[in-house]
PDB file of C-alpha atoms in Angstrom:
ATOM      1  CA  UNK A   1      -1.553   1.713  16.233  1.00  0.00           C
ATOM      2  CA  UNK A   2      -4.703   2.178  14.132  1.00  0.00           C
ATOM      3  CA  UNK A   3      -5.871  -1.345  14.914  1.00  0.00           C
ATOM      4  CA  UNK A   4      -5.260  -0.844  18.639  1.00  0.00           C
ATOM      5  CA  UNK A   5      -7.182   2.442  18.507  1.00  0.00           C
ATOM      6  CA  UNK A   6     -10.056   0.714  16.712  1.00  0.00           C
ATOM      7  CA  UNK A   7     -10.268  -2.009  19.346  1.00  0.00           C
ATOM      8  CA  UNK A   8     -10.160   0.536  22.165  1.00  0.00           C
ATOM      9  CA  UNK A   9     -12.652   3.146  20.915  1.00  0.00           C
ATOM     10  CA  UNK A  10     -14.627   2.676  17.648  1.00  0.00           C
ATOM     11  CA  UNK A  11     -15.441  -1.015  18.118  1.00  0.00           C
ATOM     12  CA  UNK A  12     -16.921  -0.420  21.575  1.00  0.00           C
ATOM     13  CA  UNK A  13     -18.968   2.585  20.541  1.00  0.00           C
ATOM     14  CA  UNK A  14     -20.198   0.933  17.348  1.00  0.00           C
ATOM     15  CA  UNK A  15     -21.663  -1.899  19.420  1.00  0.00           C
ATOM     16  CA  UNK A  16     -23.085   0.381  22.125  1.00  0.00           C
ATOM     17  CA  UNK A  17     -24.512   2.947  19.701  1.00  0.00           C
ATOM     18  CA  UNK A  18     -25.944   0.250  17.435  1.00  0.00           C
ATOM     19  CA  UNK A  19     -27.797  -1.382  20.318  1.00  0.00           C
ATOM     20  CA  UNK A  20     -28.979   2.042  21.520  1.00  0.00           C
ATOM     21  CA  UNK A  21     -30.375   2.947  18.086  1.00  0.00           C
ATOM     22  CA  UNK A  22     -32.210  -0.373  17.709  1.00  0.00           C
ATOM     23  CA  UNK A  23     -33.760  -0.188  21.190  1.00  0.00           C
ATOM     24  CA  UNK A  24     -34.709   3.480  20.724  1.00  0.00           C
ATOM     25  CA  UNK A  25     -36.412   2.791  17.387  1.00  0.00           C
ATOM     26  CA  UNK A  26     -38.414  -0.060  18.947  1.00  0.00           C
ATOM     27  CA  UNK A  27     -39.534   2.209  21.787  1.00  0.00           C
ATOM     28  CA  UNK A  28     -40.622   4.939  19.367  1.00  0.00           C
ATOM     29  CA  UNK A  29     -42.577   2.479  17.241  1.00  0.00           C
ATOM     30  CA  UNK A  30     -44.364   1.218  20.352  1.00  0.00           C
ATOM     31  CA  UNK A  31     -45.224   4.777  21.418  1.00  0.00           C
ATOM     32  CA  UNK A  32     -46.600   5.790  18.027  1.00  0.00           C
ATOM     33  CA  UNK A  33     -45.910   3.828  14.860  1.00  0.00           C
ATOM     34  CA  UNK A  34     -46.769   6.691  12.472  1.00  0.00           C
ATOM     35  CA  UNK A  35     -44.234   9.046  14.040  1.00  0.00           C
ATOM     36  CA  UNK A  36     -41.789   6.146  14.196  1.00  0.00           C
ATOM     37  CA  UNK A  37     -42.055   5.671  10.446  1.00  0.00           C
ATOM     38  CA  UNK A  38     -41.445   9.397   9.967  1.00  0.00           C
ATOM     39  CA  UNK A  39     -38.258   9.109  12.006  1.00  0.00           C
ATOM     40  CA  UNK A  40     -37.163   6.010  10.056  1.00  0.00           C
ATOM     41  CA  UNK A  41     -37.698   7.750   6.719  1.00  0.00           C
ATOM     42  CA  UNK A  42     -34.078   8.972   6.329  1.00  0.00           C
ATOM     43  CA  UNK A  43     -32.651   5.569   7.325  1.00  0.00           C
ATOM     44  CA  UNK A  44     -32.507   4.210   3.765  1.00  0.00           C
ATOM     45  CA  UNK A  45     -30.681   7.245   2.253  1.00  0.00           C
ATOM     46  CA  UNK A  46     -28.278   7.301   5.189  1.00  0.00           C
ATOM     47  CA  UNK A  47     -27.389   3.619   4.740  1.00  0.00           C
ATOM     48  CA  UNK A  48     -26.848   4.054   1.002  1.00  0.00           C
ATOM     49  CA  UNK A  49     -24.636   7.102   1.543  1.00  0.00           C
ATOM     50  CA  UNK A  50     -22.678   5.293   4.259  1.00  0.00           C
ATOM     51  CA  UNK A  51     -21.984   2.411   1.864  1.00  0.00           C
ATOM     52  CA  UNK A  52     -20.717   4.830  -0.800  1.00  0.00           C
ATOM     53  CA  UNK A  53     -18.683   6.686   1.808  1.00  0.00           C
ATOM     54  CA  UNK A  54     -17.011   3.502   3.053  1.00  0.00           C
ATOM     55  CA  UNK A  55     -15.895   2.558  -0.451  1.00  0.00           C
ATOM     56  CA  UNK A  56     -14.453   5.966  -1.307  1.00  0.00           C
ATOM     57  CA  UNK A  57     -12.932   6.570   2.101  1.00  0.00           C
ATOM     58  CA  UNK A  58     -11.223   3.164   2.082  1.00  0.00           C
ATOM     59  CA  UNK A  59      -9.464   4.002  -1.197  1.00  0.00           C
ATOM     60  CA  UNK A  60      -8.321   7.418   0.019  1.00  0.00           C
ATOM     61  CA  UNK A  61      -7.230   6.064   3.405  1.00  0.00           C
ATOM     62  CA  UNK A  62      -5.142   3.339   1.754  1.00  0.00           C
ATOM     63  CA  UNK A  63      -3.522   5.892  -0.556  1.00  0.00           C
ATOM     64  CA  UNK A  64      -2.734   8.155   2.406  1.00  0.00           C
ATOM     65  CA  UNK A  65      -1.108   5.310   4.352  1.00  0.00           C
ATOM     66  CA  UNK A  66       1.071   4.387   1.381  1.00  0.00           C
ATOM     67  CA  UNK A  67       2.136   8.013   0.985  1.00  0.00           C
ATOM     68  CA  UNK A  68       2.939   8.254   4.692  1.00  0.00           C
ATOM     69  CA  UNK A  69       5.184   5.213   4.298  1.00  0.00           C
ATOM     70  CA  UNK A  70       7.009   6.777   1.332  1.00  0.00           C
ATOM     71  CA  UNK A  71       7.479  10.056   3.185  1.00  0.00           C
ATOM     72  CA  UNK A  72       8.747   8.272   6.285  1.00  0.00           C
ATOM     73  CA  UNK A  73      11.238   6.338   4.162  1.00  0.00           C
ATOM     74  CA  UNK A  74      12.637   9.534   2.651  1.00  0.00           C
ATOM     75  CA  UNK A  75      12.996  11.140   6.087  1.00  0.00           C
ATOM     76  CA  UNK A  76      14.689   8.066   7.544  1.00  0.00           C
ATOM     77  CA  UNK A  77      17.133   7.793   4.653  1.00  0.00           C
ATOM     78  CA  UNK A  78      17.954  11.476   4.933  1.00  0.00           C
ATOM     79  CA  UNK A  79      18.610  11.261   8.671  1.00  0.00           C
ATOM     80  CA  UNK A  80      20.659   8.069   8.596  1.00  0.00           C
ATOM     81  CA  UNK A  81      22.667   9.063   5.530  1.00  0.00           C
ATOM     82  CA  UNK A  82      23.098  12.759   6.284  1.00  0.00           C
ATOM     83  CA  UNK A  83      26.891  12.614   5.890  1.00  0.00           C
ATOM     84  CA  UNK A  84      26.700  10.851   2.546  1.00  0.00           C
ATOM     85  CA  UNK A  85      24.031  13.265   1.314  1.00  0.00           C
ATOM     86  CA  UNK A  86      26.112  16.277   2.280  1.00  0.00           C
ATOM     87  CA  UNK A  87      29.272  14.722   0.919  1.00  0.00           C
ATOM     88  CA  UNK A  88      27.753  14.240  -2.531  1.00  0.00           C
ATOM     89  CA  UNK A  89      25.759  17.481  -2.424  1.00  0.00           C
ATOM     90  CA  UNK A  90      22.353  15.778  -2.684  1.00  0.00           C
ATOM     91  CA  UNK A  91      20.629  17.751   0.077  1.00  0.00           C
ATOM     92  CA  UNK A  92      18.644  19.858  -2.385  1.00  0.00           C
ATOM     93  CA  UNK A  93      17.292  16.826  -4.222  1.00  0.00           C
ATOM     94  CA  UNK A  94      16.307  15.197  -0.915  1.00  0.00           C
ATOM     95  CA  UNK A  95      14.566  18.387   0.203  1.00  0.00           C
ATOM     96  CA  UNK A  96      12.771  18.567  -3.142  1.00  0.00           C
ATOM     97  CA  UNK A  97      11.605  14.954  -2.819  1.00  0.00           C
ATOM     98  CA  UNK A  98      10.384  15.647   0.722  1.00  0.00           C
ATOM     99  CA  UNK A  99       8.380  18.685  -0.387  1.00  0.00           C
ATOM    100  CA  UNK A 100       6.765  16.788  -3.250  1.00  0.00           C
ATOM    101  CA  UNK A 101       5.763  13.837  -1.064  1.00  0.00           C
ATOM    102  CA  UNK A 102       4.532  16.122   1.715  1.00  0.00           C
ATOM    103  CA  UNK A 103       2.421  18.109  -0.756  1.00  0.00           C
ATOM    104  CA  UNK A 104       0.893  14.944  -2.186  1.00  0.00           C
ATOM    105  CA  UNK A 105       0.117  13.641   1.293  1.00  0.00           C
ATOM    106  CA  UNK A 106      -1.469  16.957   2.238  1.00  0.00           C
ATOM    107  CA  UNK A 107      -3.802  16.764  -0.759  1.00  0.00           C
ATOM    108  CA  UNK A 108      -4.810  13.219   0.127  1.00  0.00           C
ATOM    109  CA  UNK A 109      -5.517  14.147   3.751  1.00  0.00           C
ATOM    110  CA  UNK A 110      -7.647  17.081   2.603  1.00  0.00           C
ATOM    111  CA  UNK A 111      -9.561  14.667   0.391  1.00  0.00           C
ATOM    112  CA  UNK A 112     -10.204  12.492   3.433  1.00  0.00           C
ATOM    113  CA  UNK A 113     -11.387  15.509   5.413  1.00  0.00           C
ATOM    114  CA  UNK A 114     -13.805  16.519   2.644  1.00  0.00           C
ATOM    115  CA  UNK A 115     -15.290  13.024   2.472  1.00  0.00           C
ATOM    116  CA  UNK A 116     -15.716  12.893   6.247  1.00  0.00           C
ATOM    117  CA  UNK A 117     -17.288  16.359   6.298  1.00  0.00           C
ATOM    118  CA  UNK A 118     -19.755  15.372   3.563  1.00  0.00           C
ATOM    119  CA  UNK A 119     -20.943  12.177   5.241  1.00  0.00           C
ATOM    120  CA  UNK A 120     -21.114  13.835   8.637  1.00  0.00           C
ATOM    121  CA  UNK A 121     -23.205  16.690   7.221  1.00  0.00           C
ATOM    122  CA  UNK A 122     -25.660  14.181   5.733  1.00  0.00           C
ATOM    123  CA  UNK A 123     -25.839  12.100   8.909  1.00  0.00           C
ATOM    124  CA  UNK A 124     -26.479  15.192  11.033  1.00  0.00           C
ATOM    125  CA  UNK A 125     -28.926  16.936   8.678  1.00  0.00           C
ATOM    126  CA  UNK A 126     -31.289  14.098   7.746  1.00  0.00           C
ATOM    127  CA  UNK A 127     -32.137  13.029  11.339  1.00  0.00           C
ATOM    128  CA  UNK A 128     -32.760  16.652  12.277  1.00  0.00           C
ATOM    129  CA  UNK A 129     -35.140  17.010   9.347  1.00  0.00           C
ATOM    130  CA  UNK A 130     -36.889  13.799  10.405  1.00  0.00           C
ATOM    131  CA  UNK A 131     -37.290  15.026  13.987  1.00  0.00           C
ATOM    132  CA  UNK A 132     -38.723  18.305  12.723  1.00  0.00           C
ATOM    133  CA  UNK A 133     -41.166  16.461  10.487  1.00  0.00           C
ATOM    134  CA  UNK A 134     -42.166  14.206  13.395  1.00  0.00           C
ATOM    135  CA  UNK A 135     -42.779  17.296  15.563  1.00  0.00           C
ATOM    136  CA  UNK A 136     -45.077  18.821  12.940  1.00  0.00           C
ATOM    137  CA  UNK A 137     -47.015  15.584  12.412  1.00  0.00           C
ATOM    138  CA  UNK A 138     -47.262  15.013  16.153  1.00  0.00           C
ATOM    139  CA  UNK A 139     -48.529  18.546  16.774  1.00  0.00           C
ATOM    140  CA  UNK A 140     -51.254  18.023  14.143  1.00  0.00           C
ATOM    141  CA  UNK A 141     -52.264  14.722  15.828  1.00  0.00           C
ATOM    142  CA  UNK A 142     -52.380  16.390  19.248  1.00  0.00           C
ATOM    143  CA  UNK A 143     -54.563  19.171  17.846  1.00  0.00           C
ATOM    144  CA  UNK A 144     -56.909  16.572  16.343  1.00  0.00           C
ATOM    145  CA  UNK A 145     -57.023  14.609  19.600  1.00  0.00           C
ATOM    146  CA  UNK A 146     -55.468  11.470  18.077  1.00  0.00           C
ATOM    147  CA  UNK A 147     -52.334  11.744  20.239  1.00  0.00           C
ATOM    148  CA  UNK A 148     -51.736  13.008  23.751  1.00  0.00           C
ATOM    149  CA  UNK A 149     -49.215  15.733  24.478  1.00  0.00           C
ATOM    150  CA  UNK A 150     -47.389  13.472  26.958  1.00  0.00           C
ATOM    151  CA  UNK A 151     -46.898  10.772  24.327  1.00  0.00           C
ATOM    152  CA  UNK A 152     -45.552  13.353  21.881  1.00  0.00           C
ATOM    153  CA  UNK A 153     -43.107  14.698  24.501  1.00  0.00           C
ATOM    154  CA  UNK A 154     -41.947  11.167  25.377  1.00  0.00           C
ATOM    155  CA  UNK A 155     -41.522  10.334  21.700  1.00  0.00           C
ATOM    156  CA  UNK A 156     -39.464  13.447  20.955  1.00  0.00           C
ATOM    157  CA  UNK A 157     -37.341  12.880  24.077  1.00  0.00           C
ATOM    158  CA  UNK A 158     -36.498   9.390  22.858  1.00  0.00           C
ATOM    159  CA  UNK A 159     -35.704  10.716  19.368  1.00  0.00           C
ATOM    160  CA  UNK A 160     -33.416  13.415  20.763  1.00  0.00           C
ATOM    161  CA  UNK A 161     -31.622  10.820  22.894  1.00  0.00           C
ATOM    162  CA  UNK A 162     -30.667   9.028  19.672  1.00  0.00           C
ATOM    163  CA  UNK A 163     -29.013  12.088  18.144  1.00  0.00           C
ATOM    164  CA  UNK A 164     -25.514  11.381  19.433  1.00  0.00           C
ATOM    165  CA  UNK A 165     -25.484   7.649  18.529  1.00  0.00           C
ATOM    166  CA  UNK A 166     -26.593   8.517  15.000  1.00  0.00           C
ATOM    167  CA  UNK A 167     -24.218  11.462  14.549  1.00  0.00           C
ATOM    168  CA  UNK A 168     -21.232   9.466  15.771  1.00  0.00           C
ATOM    169  CA  UNK A 169     -21.575   6.915  12.977  1.00  0.00           C
ATOM    170  CA  UNK A 170     -19.620   9.137  10.561  1.00  0.00           C
ATOM    171  CA  UNK A 171     -16.258   9.328  12.325  1.00  0.00           C
ATOM    172  CA  UNK A 172     -16.644   5.819  13.753  1.00  0.00           C
ATOM    173  CA  UNK A 173     -16.925   4.451  10.218  1.00  0.00           C
ATOM    174  CA  UNK A 174     -13.925   6.562   9.165  1.00  0.00           C
ATOM    175  CA  UNK A 175     -11.747   5.175  11.966  1.00  0.00           C
ATOM    176  CA  UNK A 176     -12.935   1.653  11.167  1.00  0.00           C
ATOM    177  CA  UNK A 177     -11.941   2.013   7.515  1.00  0.00           C
ATOM    178  CA  UNK A 178      -8.486   3.314   8.454  1.00  0.00           C
ATOM    179  CA  UNK A 179      -7.965   0.313  10.736  1.00  0.00           C
ATOM    180  CA  UNK A 180      -9.193  -2.036   7.993  1.00  0.00           C
ATOM    181  CA  UNK A 181      -6.800  -0.625   5.381  1.00  0.00           C
ATOM    182  CA  UNK A 182      -3.889  -0.753   7.837  1.00  0.00           C
ATOM    183  CA  UNK A 183      -4.663  -4.408   8.570  1.00  0.00           C
ATOM    184  CA  UNK A 184      -4.868  -5.144   4.850  1.00  0.00           C
ATOM    185  CA  UNK A 185      -1.418  -3.587   4.254  1.00  0.00           C
ATOM    186  CA  UNK A 186       0.006  -5.644   7.127  1.00  0.00           C
ATOM    187  CA  UNK A 187      -1.240  -8.949   5.749  1.00  0.00           C
ATOM    188  CA  UNK A 188      -0.107  -8.034   2.236  1.00  0.00           C
ATOM    189  CA  UNK A 189       3.435  -7.836   3.592  1.00  0.00           C
ATOM    190  CA  UNK A 190       3.053 -11.188   5.365  1.00  0.00           C
ATOM    191  CA  UNK A 191       1.643 -12.886   2.258  1.00  0.00           C
ATOM    192  CA  UNK A 192       4.347 -11.536  -0.054  1.00  0.00           C
ATOM    193  CA  UNK A 193       6.778 -14.157  -1.318  1.00  0.00           C
ATOM    194  CA  UNK A 194      10.276 -13.689   0.138  1.00  0.00           C
ATOM    195  CA  UNK A 195      13.030 -12.780  -2.247  1.00  0.00           C
ATOM    196  CA  UNK A 196      15.620 -15.473  -2.905  1.00  0.00           C
ATOM    197  CA  UNK A 197      18.934 -14.736  -1.188  1.00  0.00           C
ATOM    198  CA  UNK A 198      20.896 -17.447  -2.973  1.00  0.00           C
ATOM    199  CA  UNK A 199      23.502 -16.186  -5.381  1.00  0.00           C
ATOM    200  CA  UNK A 200      23.732 -18.103  -8.573  1.00  0.00           C
ATOM    201  CA  UNK A 201      27.281 -18.696  -9.761  1.00  0.00           C
ATOM    202  CA  UNK A 202      27.429 -18.452 -13.527  1.00  0.00           C
ATOM    203  CA  UNK A 203      28.672 -21.640 -15.116  1.00  0.00           C
ATOM    204  CA  UNK A 204      31.620 -20.944 -17.381  1.00  0.00           C
ATOM    205  CA  UNK A 205      31.623 -23.162 -20.429  1.00  0.00           C
ATOM    206  CA  UNK A 206      34.540 -25.482 -20.861  1.00  0.00           C
ATOM    207  CA  UNK A 207      37.133 -23.995 -23.212  1.00  0.00           C
ATOM    208  CA  UNK A 208      36.880 -25.363 -26.712  1.00  0.00           C
ATOM    209  CA  UNK A 209      39.982 -26.829 -28.163  1.00  0.00           C
ATOM    210  CA  UNK A 210      41.102 -26.978 -31.745  1.00  0.00           C
ATOM    211  CA  UNK A 211      43.742 -29.257 -33.094  1.00  0.00           C
ATOM    212  CA  UNK A 212      45.414 -30.668 -36.125  1.00  0.00           C
ATOM    213  CA  UNK A 213      47.313 -33.820 -36.874  1.00  0.00           C
ATOM    214  CA  UNK A 214      50.142 -34.540 -39.233  1.00  0.00           C
ATOM    215  CA  UNK A 215      51.938 -31.238 -38.650  1.00  0.00           C
ATOM    216  CA  UNK A 216      55.495 -31.332 -39.891  1.00  0.00           C
ATOM    217  CA  UNK A 217      58.213 -29.094 -41.273  1.00  0.00           C
ATOM    218  CA  UNK A 218      59.957 -28.978 -44.669  1.00  0.00           C
ATOM    219  CA  UNK A 219      62.083 -26.451 -46.422  1.00  0.00           C
ATOM    220  CA  UNK A 220      60.080 -26.599 -49.680  1.00  0.00           C
ATOM    221  CA  UNK A 221      56.891 -28.265 -50.902  1.00  0.00           C
ATOM    222  CA  UNK A 222      58.862 -30.944 -52.771  1.00  0.00           C
ATOM    223  CA  UNK A 223      61.530 -31.486 -50.130  1.00  0.00           C
ATOM    224  CA  UNK A 224      61.596 -34.299 -47.628  1.00  0.00           C
ATOM    225  CA  UNK A 225      60.107 -33.328 -44.206  1.00  0.00           C
ATOM    226  CA  UNK A 226      62.793 -32.401 -41.726  1.00  0.00           C
ATOM    227  CA  UNK A 227      60.445 -33.159 -38.796  1.00  0.00           C
ATOM    228  CA  UNK A 228      58.187 -36.163 -38.406  1.00  0.00           C
ATOM    229  CA  UNK A 229      54.424 -35.496 -38.290  1.00  0.00           C
ATOM    230  CA  UNK A 230      53.222 -34.507 -34.773  1.00  0.00           C
ATOM    231  CA  UNK A 231      49.783 -33.583 -33.342  1.00  0.00           C
ATOM    232  CA  UNK A 232      49.044 -29.929 -32.476  1.00  0.00           C
ATOM    233  CA  UNK A 233      46.478 -28.872 -29.858  1.00  0.00           C
ATOM    234  CA  UNK A 234      45.386 -25.302 -29.089  1.00  0.00           C
ATOM    235  CA  UNK A 235      42.611 -23.856 -26.890  1.00  0.00           C
ATOM    236  CA  UNK A 236      40.247 -21.161 -28.101  1.00  0.00           C
ATOM    237  CA  UNK A 237      41.717 -17.681 -27.929  1.00  0.00           C
ATOM    238  CA  UNK A 238      45.360 -18.692 -28.236  1.00  0.00           C
ATOM    239  CA  UNK A 239      47.689 -18.551 -31.191  1.00  0.00           C
ATOM    240  CA  UNK A 240      50.603 -20.785 -32.129  1.00  0.00           C
ATOM    241  CA  UNK A 241      53.606 -19.877 -34.184  1.00  0.00           C
ATOM    242  CA  UNK A 242      56.508 -21.987 -35.389  1.00  0.00           C
ATOM    243  CA  UNK A 243      59.807 -20.238 -34.835  1.00  0.00           C
ATOM    244  CA  UNK A 244      62.727 -21.800 -36.739  1.00  0.00           C
ATOM    245  CA  UNK A 245      65.983 -22.006 -34.845  1.00  0.00           C
ATOM    246  CA  UNK A 246      69.376 -23.228 -35.834  1.00  0.00           C
ATOM    247  CA  UNK A 247      69.483 -27.025 -35.814  1.00  0.00           C
ATOM    248  CA  UNK A 248      71.675 -28.641 -33.244  1.00  0.00           C
ATOM    249  CA  UNK A 249      73.144 -32.109 -33.176  1.00  0.00           C
ATOM    250  CA  UNK A 250      70.756 -33.100 -30.384  1.00  0.00           C
ATOM    251  CA  UNK A 251      67.575 -31.804 -31.993  1.00  0.00           C
ATOM    252  CA  UNK A 252      66.666 -30.879 -35.497  1.00  0.00           C
ATOM    253  CA  UNK A 253      63.129 -29.548 -34.660  1.00  0.00           C
ATOM    254  CA  UNK A 254      62.234 -25.894 -34.723  1.00  0.00           C
ATOM    255  CA  UNK A 255      60.968 -24.520 -31.407  1.00  0.00           C
ATOM    256  CA  UNK A 256      57.201 -24.006 -31.148  1.00  0.00           C
ATOM    257  CA  UNK A 257      56.108 -21.028 -29.068  1.00  0.00           C
ATOM    258  CA  UNK A 258      52.560 -20.503 -27.789  1.00  0.00           C
ATOM    259  CA  UNK A 259      51.261 -17.055 -27.091  1.00  0.00           C
ATOM    260  CA  UNK A 260      48.022 -16.181 -25.371  1.00  0.00           C
TER     261      UNK A 260
END
């Protein structure tokens, strides 16, 4: 929206007013170069102040746009999740967050208004002072006979015709900076690296196994083994116990039970 507004209004008037100022200054210098230099006197301070204004206003405008985005997000979440917010009793916290963000945004917008008022006051005051000085110098030249009254009237008419193009520079620069910061935010989103949507499945390590060989059974350390040696394998986290049972004619081995 800000970019479309810039293309529709400020861009056109910046070109038209810029050409008007250049042509008007050339005409005034042709009419009388001394009065033309008096009119051009405030040009250097105005350009310096405009450069400082652009830098400060760009920072404040970017901060205001970010705060507007945060406030809009809170409002949208509150509207879409109104049932969940009421169900969990979070309406007071949402209202508190809204008030804090709205207050911060209000302060930032007032800061923007103060900057715009300051630059506009300078842009309006300095040309008026220059026109007044040119009127005084021109009146002295007319009294001395160095300048005709008609030339002085034509010169002042041209200078007064440039008032609006000069005074409009303030808010045109402000709208241009807002469009520039909005465009910068847009391309920052486009240039951001997308987040990976792939889910990584954790690899479970293979279970370690422990074992022993030559396991047998005997009634006493010096007795002959009742069972032949056999290998024993067990995975990590499990326990093995040997439970003796009554021997039977078919099998003389105790039963081994595994518990996890």
